[in-house]
């Protein structure tokens, strides 16, 4: 077994590998860029080596710097995590040339399966169903247009070396191809150093199901069941679960055996994932097609660990050291259900735009996951596991992926796992930047998610106008009102006891008029009970002024609320929605109707930068006339390009920014008239 390994990655996956290596008695080496100098993974490793500036292209993507760090520290092996160099054959070859073990598959398998174009050719030769498409070299945009017309719209354009949702565009028309083809090439080149693109038919109403593969260097290859990853946004996974609510034992066996055969054909070993696109309209499950094989560890590997009890990182290290798998296919079982939500630094209330900045407050529902080696330990604390690599006061940088943490829950049933997600998300505190906690909570509560009727179009279909918060029933509003009334009474009680106040002999106000979400409630709080609109409500809770999270039991159901005082009451976040709660003493509530409503300013005359990012290109200049829908500028953030378009016909009055500038959120790029 290795004595020391280097982790050629950052963030939560670096922390994840370090924890398991530490349990195995293996020393670890971290490499870090300027942006990560104070990151938790750097502190956690036994040794750390600085490898360059913040941009990945100048640090984490330079193989020579990783190899130099290995030589400097005496690391015998490198675990690449996911992303960066994890699927680059030249890196694995360079390690082999230096006698350093690669904790991953053989170079030939990476070359065969890591390239989307070549992998499709191989899969087709092996008799695996593949999605109709063009897998040759595409010369230019005109060639892409001709190919798309032959395949038939809609088509998907993908960067050949892409992954993680980067370098992908869906095209429904020729115009979409013309606008998107060059962007896909640029994203592929910028993120992966490869601008080749392929085009394939887009399967309508598809489900995204993947099979976890694990093999050793002695010819043993197993499948560790499937994961359902259908809930995606911009082709990047948001929710993953294992097993899939769609897959039957017969389907699982057919998919698993076919994926094992494909892996065997390329001499695969280590952990890998075969991604399949499955027609949700075919309940037989026979309509599944090979998408790609990821020759690395997946972001969503914890859900497989939770239901199988197998530590995938440990197995990768043991396989790389030449050990045989200690179990067989018959030993692989499914125990319970696991769901993972990716907590991203993006604002769902602003069209999911990337959000960078400092984590002013970061308090997960349970401490970060630690690897104690126990089989049930893969499930965290009481079925709640947080994999993260950030810290309170740290910064989420524009240079890397926007993921803050992975929240994994395990339950005996799918509903139990989803209920644990909702409770954990309610207790997850993040302040300082936008995040998607409310959004994933809303998904967990959504009737369609609960029914298991999932497709990759779920988010676009269920939130066509964007996300404004989870639906809130009148019963939940009444419960929030009761809690708000209790909090208002407690705050008033403290205020009357402030030293020197004449009113300290008087009882605090106990009758409140509370408004939220268009509904009004009369709440009365006494020593014996709390009533809402005259009806007693069973409420058990404790509150001390200053508390940011309140845990309550209302009508026998536990609920957690994040609260923030406002000028007129509270901002309450719970069950996937933000509620502006207006609280007034009942005796003056009628005066609120006389308050003048503030009219927001007209911002339609400005092109505003929707997120912090780099202004890649500016397509107009002063005096130009523009039409509605016309592309005006391109802003890059979190390695993704975003096209900003004109909302109406107008003339460019003033240009306030230049291409190449780094812009803050809400910065004015153009003024229109």
XYZ file of C-alpha atoms in Angstrom:
673
model
C 0.000 0.000 0.000
C 1.089 3.578 -0.673
C 2.627 5.590 2.139
C 1.919 9.014 0.644
C -0.460 10.250 -2.073
C -0.937 13.659 -3.637
C -4.417 15.011 -4.405
C -4.354 16.931 -7.679
C -7.562 18.809 -6.941
C -9.183 21.275 -4.583
C -12.329 21.937 -2.549
C -14.664 19.278 -1.242
C -13.276 16.401 -3.310
C -9.754 17.067 -2.025
C -11.131 16.992 1.538
C -13.021 13.789 0.722
C -9.902 11.957 -0.510
C -7.762 13.212 2.376
C -10.240 11.895 4.964
C -10.239 8.356 3.585
C -6.468 8.330 3.037
C -5.981 9.418 6.638
C -8.182 6.541 7.874
C -6.093 4.135 5.763
C -2.899 5.415 7.372
C -1.703 7.130 4.187
C -0.076 10.556 4.338
C -1.474 13.211 2.001
C -0.123 16.131 -0.024
C -2.304 19.004 -1.200
C -1.510 21.362 -4.056
C -3.064 24.817 -4.071
C -3.343 28.041 -6.048
C -3.210 31.597 -4.716
C -7.009 31.603 -4.339
C -6.939 28.484 -2.135
C -4.083 29.364 0.215
C -6.380 29.302 3.262
C -8.774 26.599 2.082
C -9.713 23.725 4.438
C -8.154 21.032 2.228
C -4.778 22.785 2.471
C -4.979 22.824 6.266
C -6.205 19.225 6.384
C -3.385 17.631 4.347
C -0.110 16.553 5.931
C 1.822 18.674 3.423
C 0.853 21.398 0.941
C 2.629 22.751 -2.134
C 1.825 26.055 -3.835
C 1.490 25.628 -7.609
C 0.575 29.020 -9.044
C -1.972 31.813 -9.601
C -5.738 31.469 -9.180
C -6.752 30.624 -12.783
C -6.864 26.825 -13.186
C -4.999 27.089 -16.506
C -2.020 28.476 -14.570
C -2.172 26.071 -11.628
C -4.372 22.977 -11.325
C -4.253 22.209 -15.058
C -0.447 22.234 -15.362
C 0.732 18.618 -15.105
C 4.402 19.550 -14.733
C 3.656 21.444 -11.519
C 1.777 18.445 -10.081
C 4.660 16.092 -10.930
C 7.191 18.526 -9.458
C 5.150 18.570 -6.232
C 5.209 14.744 -6.162
C 8.996 14.727 -6.490
C 9.366 17.442 -3.878
C 7.282 15.574 -1.284
C 7.963 11.964 -2.227
C 4.335 11.188 -3.085
C 4.035 7.730 -4.662
C 0.584 8.188 -6.202
C -1.790 10.909 -7.383
C -5.563 10.963 -6.909
C -7.008 13.398 -9.473
C -10.528 13.747 -8.032
C -12.909 14.931 -10.765
C -12.484 17.707 -13.306
C -9.097 19.336 -13.976
C -6.612 16.596 -15.039
C -8.707 13.591 -13.997
C -9.439 12.435 -17.556
C -6.385 13.720 -19.395
C -4.326 10.892 -20.890
C -1.191 13.025 -21.167
C -1.227 13.516 -17.395
C -1.584 9.794 -16.643
C 1.201 9.057 -19.136
C 3.488 11.681 -17.599
C 2.941 10.180 -14.142
C 3.729 6.684 -15.436
C 6.941 7.963 -17.026
C 8.043 9.243 -13.622
C 7.077 6.033 -11.822
C 4.179 7.681 -9.998
C 0.946 5.668 -9.680
C -2.284 7.157 -11.036
C -5.301 6.489 -8.810
C -7.635 5.876 -11.705
C -8.076 3.747 -14.829
C -5.378 2.768 -17.365
C -4.325 5.310 -19.976
C -5.859 3.264 -22.801
C -9.283 3.303 -21.137
C -9.109 7.047 -20.517
C -8.196 7.631 -24.152
C -10.925 5.299 -25.424
C -13.762 6.459 -23.169
C -12.778 9.966 -22.084
C -13.090 11.343 -25.610
C -16.809 11.592 -26.360
C -16.301 11.117 -30.101
C -14.046 8.065 -29.844
C -16.121 6.505 -27.059
C -19.246 6.596 -29.206
C -17.430 4.845 -32.031
C -16.197 2.159 -29.628
C -19.609 1.722 -28.039
C -21.187 1.299 -31.468
C -18.578 -1.301 -32.444
C -19.272 -3.158 -29.186
C -22.962 -3.401 -30.037
C -24.122 -0.803 -27.539
C -27.057 1.422 -28.510
C -25.875 4.968 -29.201
C -27.831 8.140 -29.822
C -27.958 9.117 -33.528
C -25.397 11.796 -34.276
C -22.271 12.926 -36.114
C -19.034 11.782 -34.496
C -16.493 13.056 -37.039
C -14.601 16.326 -37.275
C -16.871 19.348 -37.780
C -15.182 21.932 -40.007
C -17.081 25.135 -39.190
C -20.478 26.636 -38.372
C -21.866 25.984 -41.876
C -20.873 22.324 -41.590
C -22.550 22.178 -38.162
C -25.751 23.621 -39.667
C -25.801 20.965 -42.436
C -25.177 18.129 -39.951
C -27.922 19.366 -37.631
C -30.428 19.499 -40.470
C -29.579 15.894 -41.471
C -29.938 14.564 -37.902
C -33.141 16.542 -37.313
C -33.863 19.118 -34.619
C -33.525 19.375 -31.710
C -29.806 18.579 -31.533
C -27.207 18.846 -28.782
C -23.805 20.393 -29.478
C -21.126 19.163 -27.056
C -17.439 19.848 -26.577
C -15.694 16.516 -27.145
C -13.576 16.837 -23.997
C -16.360 18.462 -21.979
C -17.926 17.486 -18.699
C -19.806 18.884 -15.725
C -22.321 20.649 -17.973
C -19.628 22.808 -19.571
C -19.387 23.203 -23.345
C -22.960 22.169 -24.216
C -25.745 23.903 -26.167
C -29.207 22.678 -27.132
C -30.330 23.847 -30.564
C -33.945 23.775 -31.754
C -33.334 25.795 -34.923
C -30.635 26.677 -37.425
C -30.287 30.068 -35.714
C -29.498 28.327 -32.415
C -26.695 26.388 -34.120
C -25.273 29.524 -35.709
C -25.304 31.376 -32.373
C -24.079 28.517 -30.209
C -21.505 26.526 -32.183
C -18.602 28.947 -31.734
C -19.487 29.406 -28.038
C -19.271 25.647 -27.496
C -15.857 25.591 -29.195
C -14.616 28.451 -26.999
C -15.921 26.871 -23.784
C -14.297 23.561 -24.707
C -10.980 25.279 -25.409
C -11.067 27.466 -22.289
C -12.139 24.730 -19.857
C -10.541 21.617 -21.338
C -7.935 22.748 -23.872
C -9.836 21.031 -26.731
C -12.192 22.827 -29.143
C -13.547 19.786 -30.983
C -17.353 19.525 -31.037
C -19.780 16.743 -31.850
C -23.506 16.898 -32.523
C -26.187 14.353 -31.647
C -29.957 13.973 -31.627
C -31.597 15.237 -28.449
C -33.954 12.633 -26.966
C -37.202 14.233 -25.855
C -38.517 13.416 -22.347
C -35.273 11.668 -21.425
C -34.162 10.269 -18.089
C -30.483 10.430 -17.177
C -29.442 7.204 -15.478
C -25.861 6.168 -14.799
C -24.234 2.919 -13.745
C -21.355 2.941 -11.248
C -18.541 0.621 -12.368
C -15.719 -0.664 -10.179
C -12.913 -2.946 -11.415
C -9.487 -4.155 -10.330
C -6.286 -4.938 -12.237
C -7.024 -8.674 -12.092
C -9.959 -8.689 -14.501
C -12.804 -8.283 -11.970
C -15.402 -5.671 -12.963
C -18.640 -5.034 -11.049
C -21.561 -2.645 -11.308
C -22.663 -0.938 -8.087
C -26.254 -0.267 -9.111
C -27.525 2.933 -10.715
C -28.038 6.586 -9.908
C -30.861 8.758 -11.213
C -29.503 12.162 -12.272
C -32.398 13.466 -14.354
C -32.936 16.746 -12.497
C -30.493 19.062 -14.220
C -30.203 22.735 -15.058
C -28.229 23.773 -18.121
C -27.178 20.110 -18.378
C -25.509 20.219 -14.965
C -26.818 17.826 -12.335
C -28.603 19.356 -9.361
C -30.225 16.348 -7.652
C -28.957 12.758 -7.702
C -30.400 9.702 -6.036
C -29.751 6.002 -5.694
C -31.434 3.810 -6.618
C -33.635 5.206 -9.401
C -37.430 5.184 -8.898
C -37.736 4.177 -12.584
C -35.352 1.221 -12.751
C -36.630 -2.302 -12.113
C -34.381 -5.218 -11.084
C -34.583 -6.526 -14.663
C -33.551 -3.150 -16.104
C -30.756 -2.799 -13.553
C -29.308 -6.168 -14.522
C -29.509 -5.447 -18.263
C -27.946 -2.000 -17.949
C -25.296 -3.151 -15.483
C -24.168 -6.139 -17.529
C -23.984 -4.116 -20.736
C -21.924 -1.398 -18.998
C -19.582 -4.019 -17.528
C -19.108 -5.526 -20.990
C -18.252 -2.105 -22.379
C -15.747 -1.498 -19.567
C -14.198 -4.917 -20.101
C -13.750 -4.167 -23.811
C -11.347 -1.327 -22.953
C -9.568 -3.158 -20.101
C -11.059 -0.867 -17.487
C -10.204 -0.836 -13.798
C -10.781 1.618 -10.879
C -14.054 3.530 -10.412
C -15.926 4.783 -13.456
C -19.429 5.693 -14.512
C -21.314 4.814 -17.682
C -23.959 7.438 -18.388
C -27.126 6.380 -20.174
C -30.010 8.312 -21.614
C -33.253 6.413 -21.139
C -36.617 7.072 -22.733
C -39.026 7.801 -19.894
C -41.877 6.925 -22.231
C -40.740 3.279 -22.362
C -41.539 1.571 -19.038
C -39.743 -1.577 -20.214
C -36.442 0.281 -19.815
C -35.145 -1.293 -23.016
C -34.826 2.097 -24.761
C -31.535 3.137 -23.238
C -28.563 4.599 -25.075
C -24.913 5.071 -24.254
C -24.047 8.716 -23.651
C -20.500 8.653 -22.358
C -18.213 7.055 -19.818
C -16.650 9.187 -17.121
C -13.316 7.573 -16.334
C -13.102 9.047 -12.855
C -14.933 9.450 -9.576
C -18.298 11.214 -9.883
C -19.470 14.177 -7.803
C -22.492 12.111 -6.781
C -20.578 9.056 -5.555
C -21.784 9.446 -1.916
C -25.317 8.249 -2.748
C -23.884 4.965 -4.058
C -21.730 4.673 -0.944
C -24.777 5.245 1.259
C -26.838 2.394 -0.217
C -23.996 -0.110 -0.737
C -21.711 0.667 2.214
C -18.704 0.621 -0.151
C -16.123 3.408 0.122
C -15.337 4.194 -3.512
C -12.296 6.342 -2.750
C -10.785 3.562 -0.632
C -11.423 1.038 -3.403
C -9.780 3.322 -5.983
C -6.653 3.558 -3.831
C -6.553 -0.202 -3.196
C -7.011 -0.986 -6.896
C -4.243 1.464 -7.837
C -1.973 -0.358 -5.366
C -2.693 -3.645 -7.186
C -5.125 -5.207 -4.707
C -8.040 -7.422 -5.770
C -11.621 -6.447 -5.023
C -12.653 -8.130 -1.774
C -16.268 -8.655 -2.880
C -18.235 -9.993 -5.846
C -21.311 -8.932 -7.780
C -23.505 -11.051 -5.498
C -22.292 -9.009 -2.517
C -23.624 -5.749 -3.983
C -26.966 -4.905 -2.399
C -29.315 -1.935 -2.092
C -29.994 -0.815 1.465
C -32.446 2.068 1.691
C -32.452 5.234 -0.416
C -30.029 8.145 -0.716
C -30.493 11.618 -2.227
C -27.840 14.246 -2.902
C -28.491 17.932 -3.468
C -25.707 20.124 -4.773
C -25.640 23.421 -2.887
C -24.463 25.947 -5.471
C -23.364 29.579 -5.277
C -26.073 30.752 -7.640
C -29.203 32.815 -7.103
C -32.395 31.036 -8.223
C -34.386 34.211 -7.587
C -32.274 35.968 -10.260
C -32.424 33.367 -12.981
C -29.801 31.099 -11.346
C -27.024 33.547 -12.078
C -23.644 32.679 -10.550
C -22.961 34.383 -7.234
C -19.440 34.869 -5.950
C -18.190 36.479 -2.780
C -17.450 35.896 0.872
C -19.283 33.373 3.020
C -20.241 35.795 5.772
C -21.999 32.946 7.519
C -21.657 29.224 6.833
C -23.273 26.767 9.209
C -24.300 23.371 7.769
C -27.015 21.310 9.507
C -24.439 18.746 10.694
C -20.638 18.936 10.942
C -18.698 18.115 7.776
C -18.515 14.384 7.056
C -15.666 12.439 8.613
C -14.596 8.985 7.476
C -14.698 6.650 10.482
C -14.624 3.514 8.333
C -17.966 2.167 9.561
C -20.333 0.940 6.842
C -23.156 3.136 8.125
C -20.666 5.968 8.522
C -21.063 6.680 4.805
C -24.497 8.055 5.759
C -23.252 10.817 8.050
C -25.044 11.834 11.246
C -28.491 10.225 11.598
C -28.692 9.884 7.837
C -27.474 13.420 7.041
C -24.043 13.905 5.437
C -22.372 17.137 4.323
C -19.346 16.989 2.013
C -17.800 20.452 1.767
C -14.531 22.282 1.330
C -15.408 25.817 2.425
C -15.353 27.707 5.701
C -17.120 30.659 7.282
C -15.291 33.805 6.229
C -13.874 32.132 3.123
C -14.558 33.195 -0.434
C -16.322 31.441 -3.292
C -14.103 32.404 -6.213
C -15.096 33.203 -9.780
C -12.234 30.977 -10.970
C -13.738 27.605 -10.057
C -16.935 25.577 -9.899
C -19.763 27.270 -7.952
C -20.511 24.270 -5.705
C -20.425 25.120 -1.998
C -21.327 21.714 -0.555
C -23.074 18.414 -1.201
C -25.958 17.530 1.109
C -26.619 13.786 1.213
C -29.456 12.155 3.122
C -30.235 8.477 3.619
C -33.518 6.879 4.644
C -35.164 3.502 4.620
C -37.492 4.839 1.892
C -37.302 7.505 -0.787
C -39.831 9.711 1.023
C -37.843 9.478 4.241
C -34.648 10.536 2.463
C -36.492 13.477 0.839
C -38.043 14.552 4.168
C -34.572 14.558 5.738
C -33.379 16.772 2.882
C -36.122 19.331 3.576
C -35.366 19.438 7.310
C -31.608 19.675 6.724
C -31.981 22.424 4.116
C -34.140 24.447 6.515
C -31.277 24.320 9.025
C -28.500 25.098 6.494
C -27.241 28.662 7.049
C -25.457 30.480 4.218
C -25.131 34.266 4.075
C -23.057 36.623 1.980
C -23.884 35.336 -1.478
C -26.760 33.839 -3.425
C -27.400 30.115 -3.062
C -29.904 27.519 -4.246
C -31.025 26.053 -0.896
C -34.622 27.236 -1.329
C -34.725 25.859 -4.852
C -33.580 22.324 -4.035
C -35.921 22.303 -1.036
C -38.777 23.189 -3.384
C -37.806 20.258 -5.624
C -37.830 17.874 -2.657
C -41.409 18.960 -1.875
C -42.658 18.970 -5.469
C -45.443 16.431 -6.144
C -43.826 15.423 -9.436
C -40.503 14.684 -7.722
C -42.286 12.712 -5.028
C -44.059 10.638 -7.689
C -40.734 9.816 -9.370
C -41.928 11.109 -12.773
C -38.604 12.689 -13.675
C -37.018 13.805 -16.930
C -34.066 16.056 -17.732
C -36.666 18.719 -18.590
C -38.069 18.771 -15.036
C -36.746 22.210 -14.046
C -37.580 23.908 -17.355
C -41.076 22.403 -17.342
C -41.938 23.037 -13.698
C -40.347 26.494 -13.411
C -40.844 27.988 -16.902
C -41.030 31.548 -15.564
C -38.113 31.107 -13.192
C -38.082 30.378 -9.486
C -39.912 32.591 -7.000
C -39.994 30.214 -4.039
C -41.725 26.967 -3.199
C -45.516 26.970 -3.131
C -46.756 27.759 0.383
C -50.101 26.507 1.667
C -52.409 28.632 3.830
C -51.847 26.146 6.657
C -48.074 26.715 6.531
C -48.588 30.485 6.387
C -50.740 30.258 9.523
C -48.010 28.294 11.295
C -45.387 30.851 10.301
C -47.708 33.600 11.575
C -48.061 31.836 14.933
C -44.284 31.549 15.285
C -43.833 35.188 14.202
C -46.362 36.284 16.829
C -44.478 34.366 19.523
C -41.195 35.972 18.417
C -42.748 39.461 18.361
C -44.049 39.000 21.911
C -40.632 37.802 23.126
C -38.906 40.787 21.525
C -41.427 43.215 22.992
C -40.976 41.588 26.408
C -37.232 42.185 26.239
C -37.734 45.779 25.069
C -39.962 46.648 28.044
C -37.308 45.400 30.445
C -34.541 47.615 29.074
C -33.155 49.629 31.993
C -34.769 53.039 32.486
C -37.941 52.372 30.488
C -41.178 53.567 32.100
C -43.140 50.720 30.578
C -41.343 47.918 32.372
C -44.303 47.392 34.701
C -46.700 46.973 31.782
C -47.281 43.623 30.043
C -45.839 43.317 26.515
C -48.183 43.513 23.498
C -49.743 40.128 22.853
C -52.151 40.808 19.975
C -50.606 41.075 16.524
C -51.712 41.668 12.960
C -49.454 39.612 10.735
C -49.271 39.670 6.946
C -47.296 37.385 4.629
C -47.724 36.174 1.086
C -50.943 38.128 0.532
C -52.638 36.678 3.616
C -53.472 38.359 6.918
C -53.679 36.698 10.325
C -54.743 37.869 13.767
C -52.396 36.263 16.275
C -52.796 36.378 20.044
C -50.139 35.103 22.443
C -50.950 34.411 26.075
C -49.314 32.447 28.873
C -51.592 29.497 28.106
C -51.929 29.364 24.328
C -51.362 30.873 20.910
C -54.347 31.509 18.642
C -54.452 32.316 14.936
C -57.673 33.954 13.783
C -59.231 32.839 17.049
C -58.286 29.176 16.633
C -55.828 27.629 19.146
C -52.669 26.259 17.565
C -50.426 23.681 19.239
C -47.016 25.399 19.340
C -43.886 24.362 21.221
C -40.750 26.465 20.754
C -38.034 28.469 22.453
C -36.774 31.820 21.266
C -34.169 34.219 22.560
C -33.894 37.590 20.778
C -30.904 37.316 18.461
C -31.501 33.688 17.445
C -31.020 33.181 13.691
C -32.596 29.736 13.483
C -35.753 28.788 15.337
C -36.763 25.162 15.822
C -40.442 24.686 16.566
C -43.051 21.973 16.732
C -46.400 23.054 15.322
C -49.376 20.713 15.474
C -46.956 17.857 16.179
C -44.737 18.586 13.123
C -41.143 19.809 13.477
C -40.099 22.847 11.460
C -36.980 25.029 11.368
C -37.015 28.655 10.264
C -34.148 30.991 9.426
C -35.126 34.467 10.652
C -33.766 37.940 10.046
C -35.255 41.096 11.607
C -36.497 43.766 9.179
C -37.846 47.269 9.696
C -41.443 46.063 9.693
C -41.118 42.509 10.989
C -39.104 39.486 9.897
C -37.652 37.834 6.838
C -38.433 34.152 7.350
C -36.925 31.410 5.190
C -38.336 27.911 5.480
C -39.607 25.066 3.330
C -37.975 26.444 0.181
C -39.332 29.995 0.235
C -38.531 33.444 1.606
C -41.411 35.162 3.398
C -41.507 38.878 4.150
C -43.511 38.869 7.358
C -45.038 42.179 8.386
C -45.765 42.323 12.119
C -47.754 45.136 13.696
C -49.480 45.487 17.086
C -53.177 44.912 16.456
C -54.119 48.343 17.815
C -52.200 50.218 15.072
C -52.415 47.751 12.187
C -55.249 49.662 10.502
C -52.932 52.658 10.015
C -50.749 50.663 7.581
C -53.236 51.379 4.819
C -52.238 55.048 4.885
C -48.573 54.360 4.096
C -47.392 55.523 0.637
C -46.038 52.714 -1.516
C -42.526 53.250 -2.876
C -42.342 52.854 -6.659
C -39.172 51.076 -7.850
C -37.008 52.900 -10.430
C -37.232 52.030 -14.134
C -34.150 49.965 -15.016
C -35.270 48.953 -18.510
C -33.024 51.633 -20.062
C -29.889 49.911 -18.797
C -28.062 46.715 -19.705
C -27.021 45.515 -16.260
C -24.402 42.849 -15.537
C -26.444 40.091 -13.853
C -23.498 38.475 -12.034
C -19.846 39.142 -11.204
C -17.825 38.122 -14.248
C -15.595 38.924 -17.203
C -16.984 40.934 -20.120
C -15.825 38.656 -22.965
C -17.267 40.686 -25.813
C -19.319 43.815 -26.467
C -21.266 43.603 -29.722
C -22.480 47.222 -30.055
C -21.199 50.777 -29.730
C -22.678 54.216 -29.055
C -25.286 55.223 -31.606
C -26.133 51.681 -32.723
C -29.775 50.724 -33.066
C -30.695 47.372 -31.512
C -33.746 45.136 -31.746
C -35.427 42.991 -29.093
C -33.547 39.719 -28.642
C -30.346 40.999 -30.257
C -27.145 39.838 -28.466
C -25.467 42.888 -26.886
C -22.704 41.418 -24.754
C -21.228 38.153 -23.460
C -20.244 37.783 -19.797
C -18.254 34.793 -18.546
C -18.638 33.590 -14.950
C -17.826 30.241 -13.337
C -16.393 29.056 -16.695
C -19.772 29.586 -18.442
C -20.565 32.186 -21.120
C -23.839 34.128 -20.751
C -25.314 36.068 -23.681
C -27.038 39.332 -22.656
C -29.757 40.419 -25.078
C -31.779 43.559 -25.708
C -35.230 43.464 -24.102
C -36.694 45.956 -26.589
C -35.862 48.070 -29.622
C -33.659 51.019 -28.674
C -30.537 53.052 -29.470
C -27.278 52.727 -27.551
C -26.833 56.034 -25.723
C -23.671 55.323 -23.735
C -21.172 52.477 -23.283
C -19.819 52.155 -19.732
C -17.607 49.050 -20.010
C -15.038 47.512 -22.338
C -14.352 43.937 -23.360
C -11.848 42.325 -21.017
C -13.076 44.160 -17.914
C -14.096 42.330 -14.737
C -17.547 43.546 -13.739
C -19.393 43.518 -10.419
C -22.993 42.354 -10.134
C -25.470 45.071 -11.230
C -22.717 47.061 -12.985
C -24.176 49.105 -15.860
C -22.719 47.963 -19.185
C -24.838 50.088 -21.532
C -27.387 52.887 -21.377
C -30.187 52.789 -23.939
C -32.693 55.346 -25.186
